PDB file of C-alpha atoms and ligand atoms in Angstrom:
ATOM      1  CA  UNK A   1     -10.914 -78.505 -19.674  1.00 94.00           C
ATOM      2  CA  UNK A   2     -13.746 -76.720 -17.622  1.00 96.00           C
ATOM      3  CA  UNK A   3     -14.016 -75.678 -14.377  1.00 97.00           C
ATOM      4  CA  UNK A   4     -15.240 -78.834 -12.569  1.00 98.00           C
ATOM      5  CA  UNK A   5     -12.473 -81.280 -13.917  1.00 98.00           C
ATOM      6  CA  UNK A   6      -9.583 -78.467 -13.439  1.00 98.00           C
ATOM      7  CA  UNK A   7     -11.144 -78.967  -9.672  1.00 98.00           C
ATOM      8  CA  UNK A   8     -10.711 -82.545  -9.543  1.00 98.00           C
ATOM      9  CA  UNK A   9      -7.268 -82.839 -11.633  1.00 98.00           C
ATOM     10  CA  UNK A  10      -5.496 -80.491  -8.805  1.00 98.00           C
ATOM     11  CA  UNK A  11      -6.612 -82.315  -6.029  1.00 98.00           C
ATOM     12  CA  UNK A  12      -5.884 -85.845  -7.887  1.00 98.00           C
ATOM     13  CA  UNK A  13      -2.194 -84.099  -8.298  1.00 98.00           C
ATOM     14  CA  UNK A  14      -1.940 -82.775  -5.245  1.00 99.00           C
ATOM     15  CA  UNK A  15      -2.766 -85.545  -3.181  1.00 98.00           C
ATOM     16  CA  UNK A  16      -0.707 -87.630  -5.702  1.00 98.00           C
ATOM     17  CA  UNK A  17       2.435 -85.641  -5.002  1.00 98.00           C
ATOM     18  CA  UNK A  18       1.716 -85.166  -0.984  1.00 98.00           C
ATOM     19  CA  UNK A  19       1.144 -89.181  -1.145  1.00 98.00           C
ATOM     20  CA  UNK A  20       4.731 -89.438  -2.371  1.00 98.00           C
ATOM     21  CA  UNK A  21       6.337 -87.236   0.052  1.00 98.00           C
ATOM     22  CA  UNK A  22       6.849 -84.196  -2.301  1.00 98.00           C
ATOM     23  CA  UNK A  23       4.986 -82.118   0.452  1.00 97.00           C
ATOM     24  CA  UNK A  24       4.209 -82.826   4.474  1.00 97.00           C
ATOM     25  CA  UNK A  25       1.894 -81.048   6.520  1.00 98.00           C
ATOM     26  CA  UNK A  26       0.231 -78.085   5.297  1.00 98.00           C
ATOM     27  CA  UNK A  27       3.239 -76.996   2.740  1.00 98.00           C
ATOM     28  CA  UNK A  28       3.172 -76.320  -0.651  1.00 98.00           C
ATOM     29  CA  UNK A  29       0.440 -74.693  -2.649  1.00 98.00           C
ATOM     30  CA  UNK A  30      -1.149 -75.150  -6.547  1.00 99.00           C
ATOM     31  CA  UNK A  31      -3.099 -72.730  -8.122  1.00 99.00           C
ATOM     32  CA  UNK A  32      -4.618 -73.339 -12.220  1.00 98.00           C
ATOM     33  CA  UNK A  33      -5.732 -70.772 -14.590  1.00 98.00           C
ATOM     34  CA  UNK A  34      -9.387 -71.641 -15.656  1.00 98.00           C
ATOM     35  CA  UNK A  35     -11.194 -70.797 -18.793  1.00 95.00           C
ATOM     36  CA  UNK A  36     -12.477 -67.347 -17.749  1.00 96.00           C
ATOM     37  CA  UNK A  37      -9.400 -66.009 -16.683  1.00 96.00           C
ATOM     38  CA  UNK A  38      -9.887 -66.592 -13.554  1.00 98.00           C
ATOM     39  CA  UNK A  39      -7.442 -68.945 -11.015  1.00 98.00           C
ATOM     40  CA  UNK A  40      -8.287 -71.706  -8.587  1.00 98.00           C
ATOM     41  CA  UNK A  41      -5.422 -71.915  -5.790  1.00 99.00           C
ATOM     42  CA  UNK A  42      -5.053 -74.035  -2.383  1.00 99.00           C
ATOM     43  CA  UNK A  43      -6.875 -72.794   0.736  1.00 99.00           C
ATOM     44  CA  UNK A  44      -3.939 -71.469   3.213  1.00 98.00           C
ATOM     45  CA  UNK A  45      -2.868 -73.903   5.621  1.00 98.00           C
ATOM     46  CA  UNK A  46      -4.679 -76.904   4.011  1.00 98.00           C
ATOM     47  CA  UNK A  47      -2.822 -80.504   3.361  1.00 98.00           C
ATOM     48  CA  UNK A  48      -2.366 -81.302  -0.453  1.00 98.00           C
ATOM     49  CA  UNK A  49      -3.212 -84.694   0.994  1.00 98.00           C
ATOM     50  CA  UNK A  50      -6.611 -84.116   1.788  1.00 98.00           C
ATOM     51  CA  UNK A  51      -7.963 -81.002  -0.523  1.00 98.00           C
ATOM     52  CA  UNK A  52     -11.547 -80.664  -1.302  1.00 98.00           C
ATOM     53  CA  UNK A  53     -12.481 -79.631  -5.136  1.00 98.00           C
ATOM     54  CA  UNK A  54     -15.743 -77.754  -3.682  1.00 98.00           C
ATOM     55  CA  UNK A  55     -14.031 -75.406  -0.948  1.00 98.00           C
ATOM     56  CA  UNK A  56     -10.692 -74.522  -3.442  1.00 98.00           C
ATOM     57  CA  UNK A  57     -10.533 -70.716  -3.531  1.00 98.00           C
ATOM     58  CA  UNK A  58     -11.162 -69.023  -6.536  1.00 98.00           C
ATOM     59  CA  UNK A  59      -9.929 -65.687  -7.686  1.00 98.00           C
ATOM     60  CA  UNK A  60     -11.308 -63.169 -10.338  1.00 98.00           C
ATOM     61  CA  UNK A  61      -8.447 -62.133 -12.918  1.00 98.00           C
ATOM     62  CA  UNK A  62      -6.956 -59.551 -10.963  1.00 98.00           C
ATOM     63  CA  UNK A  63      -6.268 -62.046  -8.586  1.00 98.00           C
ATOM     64  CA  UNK A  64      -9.068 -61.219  -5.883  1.00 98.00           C
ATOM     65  CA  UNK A  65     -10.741 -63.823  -3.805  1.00 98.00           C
ATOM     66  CA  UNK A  66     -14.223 -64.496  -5.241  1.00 98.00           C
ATOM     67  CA  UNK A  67     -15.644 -67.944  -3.447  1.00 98.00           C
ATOM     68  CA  UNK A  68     -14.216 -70.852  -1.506  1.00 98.00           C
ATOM     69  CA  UNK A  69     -11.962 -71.297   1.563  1.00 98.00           C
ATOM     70  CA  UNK A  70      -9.615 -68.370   2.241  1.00 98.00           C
ATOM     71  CA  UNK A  71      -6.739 -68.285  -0.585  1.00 99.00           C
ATOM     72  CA  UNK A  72      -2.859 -69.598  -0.021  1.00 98.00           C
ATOM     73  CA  UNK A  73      -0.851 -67.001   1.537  1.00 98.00           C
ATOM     74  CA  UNK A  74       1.551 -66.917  -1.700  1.00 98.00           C
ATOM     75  CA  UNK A  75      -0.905 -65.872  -4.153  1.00 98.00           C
ATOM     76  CA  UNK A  76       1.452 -63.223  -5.312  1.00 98.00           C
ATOM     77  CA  UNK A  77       4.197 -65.876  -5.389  1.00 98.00           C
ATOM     78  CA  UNK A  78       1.716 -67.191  -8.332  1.00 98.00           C
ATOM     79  CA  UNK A  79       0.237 -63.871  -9.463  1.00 98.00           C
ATOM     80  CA  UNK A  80       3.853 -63.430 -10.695  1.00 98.00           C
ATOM     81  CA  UNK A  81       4.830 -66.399 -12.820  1.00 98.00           C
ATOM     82  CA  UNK A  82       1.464 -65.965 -14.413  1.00 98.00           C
ATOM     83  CA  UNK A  83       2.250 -62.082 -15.174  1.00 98.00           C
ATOM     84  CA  UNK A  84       5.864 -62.800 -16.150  1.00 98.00           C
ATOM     85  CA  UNK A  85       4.912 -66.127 -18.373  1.00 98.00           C
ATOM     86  CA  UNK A  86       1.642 -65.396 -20.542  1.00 96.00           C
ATOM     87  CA  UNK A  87       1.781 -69.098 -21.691  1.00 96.00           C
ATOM     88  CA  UNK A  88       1.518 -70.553 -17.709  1.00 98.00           C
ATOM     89  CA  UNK A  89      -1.772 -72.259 -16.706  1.00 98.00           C
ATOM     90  CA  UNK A  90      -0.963 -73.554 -13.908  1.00 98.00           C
ATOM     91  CA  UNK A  91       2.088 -72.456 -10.827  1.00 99.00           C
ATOM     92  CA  UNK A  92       3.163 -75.191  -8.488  1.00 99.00           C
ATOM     93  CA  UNK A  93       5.160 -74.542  -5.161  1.00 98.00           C
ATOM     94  CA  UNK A  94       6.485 -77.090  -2.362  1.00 98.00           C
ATOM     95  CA  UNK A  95       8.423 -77.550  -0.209  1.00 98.00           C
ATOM     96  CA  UNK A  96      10.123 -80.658  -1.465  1.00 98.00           C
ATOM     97  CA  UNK A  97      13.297 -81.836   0.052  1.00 98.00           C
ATOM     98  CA  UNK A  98      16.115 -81.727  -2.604  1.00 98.00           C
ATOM     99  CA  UNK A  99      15.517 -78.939  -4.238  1.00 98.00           C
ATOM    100  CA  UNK A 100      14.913 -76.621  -0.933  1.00 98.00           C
ATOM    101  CA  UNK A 101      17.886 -78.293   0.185  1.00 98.00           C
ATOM    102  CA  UNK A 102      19.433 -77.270  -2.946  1.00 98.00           C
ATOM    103  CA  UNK A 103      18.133 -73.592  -2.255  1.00 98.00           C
ATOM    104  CA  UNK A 104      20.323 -73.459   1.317  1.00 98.00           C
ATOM    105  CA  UNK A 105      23.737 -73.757  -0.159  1.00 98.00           C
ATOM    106  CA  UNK A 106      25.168 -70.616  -0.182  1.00 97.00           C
ATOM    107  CA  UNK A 107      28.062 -72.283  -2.764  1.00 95.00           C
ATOM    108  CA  UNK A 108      26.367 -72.306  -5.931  1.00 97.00           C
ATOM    109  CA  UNK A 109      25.729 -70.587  -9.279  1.00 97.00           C
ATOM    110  CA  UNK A 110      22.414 -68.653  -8.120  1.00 97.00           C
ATOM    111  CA  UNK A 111      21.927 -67.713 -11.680  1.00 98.00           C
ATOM    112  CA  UNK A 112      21.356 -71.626 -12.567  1.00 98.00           C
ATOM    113  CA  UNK A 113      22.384 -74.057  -9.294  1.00 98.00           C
ATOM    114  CA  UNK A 114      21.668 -77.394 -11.235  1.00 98.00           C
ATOM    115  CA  UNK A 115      23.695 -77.996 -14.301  1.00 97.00           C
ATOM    116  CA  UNK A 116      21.958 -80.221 -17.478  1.00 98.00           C
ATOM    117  CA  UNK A 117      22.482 -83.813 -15.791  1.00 97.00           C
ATOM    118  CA  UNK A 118      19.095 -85.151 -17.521  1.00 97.00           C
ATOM    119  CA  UNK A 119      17.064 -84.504 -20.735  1.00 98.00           C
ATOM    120  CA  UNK A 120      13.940 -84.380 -18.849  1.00 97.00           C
ATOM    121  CA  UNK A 121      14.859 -81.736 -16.574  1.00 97.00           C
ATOM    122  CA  UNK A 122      16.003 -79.418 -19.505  1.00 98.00           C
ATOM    123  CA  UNK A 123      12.817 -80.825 -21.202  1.00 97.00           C
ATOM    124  CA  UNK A 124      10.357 -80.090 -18.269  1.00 97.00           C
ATOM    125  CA  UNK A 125      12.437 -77.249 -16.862  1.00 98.00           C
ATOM    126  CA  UNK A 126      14.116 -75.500 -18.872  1.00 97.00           C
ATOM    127  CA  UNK A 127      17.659 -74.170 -19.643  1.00 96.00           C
ATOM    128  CA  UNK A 128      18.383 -71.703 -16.676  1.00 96.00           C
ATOM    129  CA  UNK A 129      16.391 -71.849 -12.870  1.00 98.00           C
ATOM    130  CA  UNK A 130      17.509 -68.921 -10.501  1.00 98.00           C
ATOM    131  CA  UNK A 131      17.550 -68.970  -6.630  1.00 98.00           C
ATOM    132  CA  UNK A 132      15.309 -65.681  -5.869  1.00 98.00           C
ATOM    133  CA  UNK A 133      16.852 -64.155  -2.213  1.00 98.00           C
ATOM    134  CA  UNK A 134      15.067 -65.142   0.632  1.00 98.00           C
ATOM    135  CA  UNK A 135      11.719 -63.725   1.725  1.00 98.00           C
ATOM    136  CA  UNK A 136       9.042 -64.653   4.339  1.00 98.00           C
ATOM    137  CA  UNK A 137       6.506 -66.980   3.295  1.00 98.00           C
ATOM    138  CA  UNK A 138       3.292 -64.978   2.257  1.00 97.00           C
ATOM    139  CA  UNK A 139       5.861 -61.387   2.071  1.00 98.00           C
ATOM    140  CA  UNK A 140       4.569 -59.125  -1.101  1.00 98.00           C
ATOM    141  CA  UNK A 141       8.064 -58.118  -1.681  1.00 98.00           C
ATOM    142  CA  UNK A 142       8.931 -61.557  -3.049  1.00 98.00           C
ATOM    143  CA  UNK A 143       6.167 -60.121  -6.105  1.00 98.00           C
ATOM    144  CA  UNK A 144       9.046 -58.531  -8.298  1.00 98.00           C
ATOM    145  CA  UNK A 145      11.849 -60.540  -7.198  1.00 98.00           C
ATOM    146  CA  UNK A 146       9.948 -63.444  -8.787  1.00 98.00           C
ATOM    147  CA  UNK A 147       8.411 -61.998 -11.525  1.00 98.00           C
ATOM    148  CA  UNK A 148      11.806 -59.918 -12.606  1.00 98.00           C
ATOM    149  CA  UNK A 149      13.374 -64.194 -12.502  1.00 98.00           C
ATOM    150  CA  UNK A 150      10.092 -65.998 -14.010  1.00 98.00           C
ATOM    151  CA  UNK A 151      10.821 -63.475 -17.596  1.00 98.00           C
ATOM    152  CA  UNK A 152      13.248 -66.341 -18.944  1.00 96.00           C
ATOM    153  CA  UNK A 153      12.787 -68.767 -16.301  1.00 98.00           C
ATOM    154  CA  UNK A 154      10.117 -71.317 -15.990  1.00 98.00           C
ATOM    155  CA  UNK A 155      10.804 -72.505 -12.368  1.00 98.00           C
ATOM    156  CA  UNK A 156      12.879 -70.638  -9.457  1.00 98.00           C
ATOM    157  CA  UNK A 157      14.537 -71.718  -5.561  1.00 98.00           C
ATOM    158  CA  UNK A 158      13.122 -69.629  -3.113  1.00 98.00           C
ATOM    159  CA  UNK A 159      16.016 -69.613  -1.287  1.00 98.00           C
ATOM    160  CA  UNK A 160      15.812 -71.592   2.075  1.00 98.00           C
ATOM    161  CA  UNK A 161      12.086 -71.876   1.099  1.00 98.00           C
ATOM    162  CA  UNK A 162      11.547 -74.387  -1.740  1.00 98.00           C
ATOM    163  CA  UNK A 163      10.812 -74.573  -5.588  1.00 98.00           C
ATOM    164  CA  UNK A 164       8.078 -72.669  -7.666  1.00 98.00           C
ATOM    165  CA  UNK A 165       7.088 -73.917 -11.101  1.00 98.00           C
ATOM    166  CA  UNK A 166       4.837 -72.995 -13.645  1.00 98.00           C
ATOM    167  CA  UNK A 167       3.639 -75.100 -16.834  1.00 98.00           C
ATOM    168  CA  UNK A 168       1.479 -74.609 -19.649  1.00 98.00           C
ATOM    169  CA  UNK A 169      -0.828 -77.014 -17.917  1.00 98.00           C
ATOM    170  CA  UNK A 170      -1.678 -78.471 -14.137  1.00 98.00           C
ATOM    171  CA  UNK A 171       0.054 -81.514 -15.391  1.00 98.00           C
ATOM    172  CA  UNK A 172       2.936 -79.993 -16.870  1.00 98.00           C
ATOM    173  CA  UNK A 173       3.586 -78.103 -13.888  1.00 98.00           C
ATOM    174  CA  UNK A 174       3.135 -80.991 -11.584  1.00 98.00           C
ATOM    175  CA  UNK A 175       5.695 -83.097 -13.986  1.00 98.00           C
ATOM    176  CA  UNK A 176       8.198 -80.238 -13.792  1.00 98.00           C
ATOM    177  CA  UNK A 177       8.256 -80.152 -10.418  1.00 98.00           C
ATOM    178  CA  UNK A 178       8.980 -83.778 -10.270  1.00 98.00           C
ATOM    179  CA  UNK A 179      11.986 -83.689 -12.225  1.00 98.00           C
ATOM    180  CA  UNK A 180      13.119 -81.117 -10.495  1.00 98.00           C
ATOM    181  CA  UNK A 181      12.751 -82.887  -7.401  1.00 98.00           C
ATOM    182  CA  UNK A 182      14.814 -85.562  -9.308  1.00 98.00           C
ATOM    183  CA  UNK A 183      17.647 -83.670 -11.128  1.00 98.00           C
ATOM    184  CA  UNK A 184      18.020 -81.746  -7.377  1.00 98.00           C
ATOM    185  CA  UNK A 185      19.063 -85.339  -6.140  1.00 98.00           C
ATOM    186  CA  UNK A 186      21.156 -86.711  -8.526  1.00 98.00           C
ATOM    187  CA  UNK A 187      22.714 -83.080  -8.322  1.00 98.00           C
ATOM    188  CA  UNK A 188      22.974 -83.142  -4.686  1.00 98.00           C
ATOM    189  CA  UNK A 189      24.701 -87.043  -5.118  1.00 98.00           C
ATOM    190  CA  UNK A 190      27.426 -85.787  -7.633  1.00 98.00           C
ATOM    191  CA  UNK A 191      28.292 -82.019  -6.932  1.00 96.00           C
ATOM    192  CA  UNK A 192      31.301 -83.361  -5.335  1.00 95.00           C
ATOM    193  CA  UNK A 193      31.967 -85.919  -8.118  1.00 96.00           C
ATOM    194  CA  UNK A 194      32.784 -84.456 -11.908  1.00 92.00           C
ATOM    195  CA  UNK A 195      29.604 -85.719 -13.519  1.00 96.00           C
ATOM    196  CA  UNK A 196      29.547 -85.601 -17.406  1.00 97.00           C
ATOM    197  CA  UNK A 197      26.860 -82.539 -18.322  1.00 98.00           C
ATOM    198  CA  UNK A 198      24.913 -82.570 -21.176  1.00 98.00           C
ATOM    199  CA  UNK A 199      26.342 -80.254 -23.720  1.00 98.00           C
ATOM    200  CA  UNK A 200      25.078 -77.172 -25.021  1.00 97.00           C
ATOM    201  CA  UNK A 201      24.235 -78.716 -28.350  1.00 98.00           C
ATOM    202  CA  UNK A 202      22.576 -81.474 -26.314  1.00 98.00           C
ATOM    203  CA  UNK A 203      20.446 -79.179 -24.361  1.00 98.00           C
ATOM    204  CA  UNK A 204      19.652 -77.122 -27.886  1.00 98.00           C
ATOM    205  CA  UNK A 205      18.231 -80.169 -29.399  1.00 98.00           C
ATOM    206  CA  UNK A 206      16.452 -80.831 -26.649  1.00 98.00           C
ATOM    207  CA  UNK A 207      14.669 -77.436 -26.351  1.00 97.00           C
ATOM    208  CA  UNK A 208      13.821 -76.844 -30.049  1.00 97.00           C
ATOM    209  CA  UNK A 209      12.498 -80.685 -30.126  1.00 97.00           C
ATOM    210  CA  UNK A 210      10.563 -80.814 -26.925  1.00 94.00           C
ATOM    211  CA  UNK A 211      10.936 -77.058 -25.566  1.00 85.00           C
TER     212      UNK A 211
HETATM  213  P1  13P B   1      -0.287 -71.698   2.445  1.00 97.90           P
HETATM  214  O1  13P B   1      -0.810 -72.759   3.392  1.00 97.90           O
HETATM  215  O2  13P B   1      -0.788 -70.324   2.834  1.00 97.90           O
HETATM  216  O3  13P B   1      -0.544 -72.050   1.019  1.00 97.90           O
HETATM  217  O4  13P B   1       1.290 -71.656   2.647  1.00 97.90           O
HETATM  218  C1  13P B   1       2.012 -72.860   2.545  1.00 97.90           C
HETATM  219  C2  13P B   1       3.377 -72.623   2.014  1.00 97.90           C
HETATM  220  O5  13P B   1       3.920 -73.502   1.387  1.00 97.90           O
HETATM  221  C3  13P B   1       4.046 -71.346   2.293  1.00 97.90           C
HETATM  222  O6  13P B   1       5.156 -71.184   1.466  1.00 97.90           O
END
């Protein structure tokens, strides 16, 4: 894909997902890995709703702002699923309801808070999603925190802050944050009920056929 359509895709996605209500206001942020190496990401304190493919910022390899509007505030919130994940091309972050509401209960596993309800949230996400401790949004200390959870993870809860989630592709990252979104619900509807969980075989076959 060059340059020009990665441009349009994320702001088809991203106004896509605000349109739905995955993001409000200016949360959330997107950032793709183009053909040189080098990123797009969201301009800080822009709408998803309403982004412009000409003013997205761009950043050299090392992660430095070359052209466009000023960068997100969470580039190293990116910087370190790409570092950590050699196969991401694109990192998505929001703010979306269930899951950040999933990331303020103090009462579950933080090593993996939603259990295998779904094949496509094993199949988008993965077997295990941390909650990474809290840190201000835009704080450089969140850098290793995240990067030390992205290793075998390919999504993480900020806690009290919202989801991050990488994919090989823009659209594979914007998919996984859907059904994460999704599984976060039906999570948040049956935590008090005894739901039947996929089984570990169930999530193996899953992960070596779609994985
Ligand atoms: P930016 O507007 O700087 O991207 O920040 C939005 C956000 O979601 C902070 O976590």
């Amino acid at each position: 894909m060059t340059e020009n359509q990665t441009r349009d895709l994320l702001v088809e996605l991203a106004a896509s997902l605000f349109a739905r209500g995955f993001s409000v206001g200016s949360a959330g942020n997107i950032s793709a890995r183009l053909p040189d190496g080098g990123y797009l990401i969201t301009p800080t304190n822009s709408s998803l709703g309403r982004l412009d493919p000409a003013r997205l910022s761009r950043l050299d390899p090392d992660f430095r702002h070359v052209t466009g509007d000023p960068p997100s505030k969470e580039v190293v919130m990116h910087r370190a699923f790409y570092r950590a994940r050699a196969d991401s091309g694109a990192v998505v972050h929001l703010h979306s309801t269930q899951a950040t509401a999933v990331a303020c209960l103090p009462d579950v596993d933080h090593d993996n808070p939603i259990p295998p309800l779904t094949p496509y949230f094993v199949m988008r996400v993965g077997r295990r999603m941390p909650i990474v401790r809290y840190f201000r949004p835009g704080d450089a200390a969140m850098e290793p925190a995240i990067h030390g959870a992205a290793i075998d993870a390919r999504a993480v809860l900020l806690a009290n802050h919202g989801p991050v989630v990488s994919g090989k592709t823009l659209t594979d990252a914007v998919y996984a944050a859907e059904e994460l979104e999704e599984a976060a619900k039906l999570y948040l509807m049956l935590r008090h009920a005894s739901p039947r969980l996929l089984t570990a075989g169930q999530v193996d076959e899953l992960l070596n056929a779609f994985g």
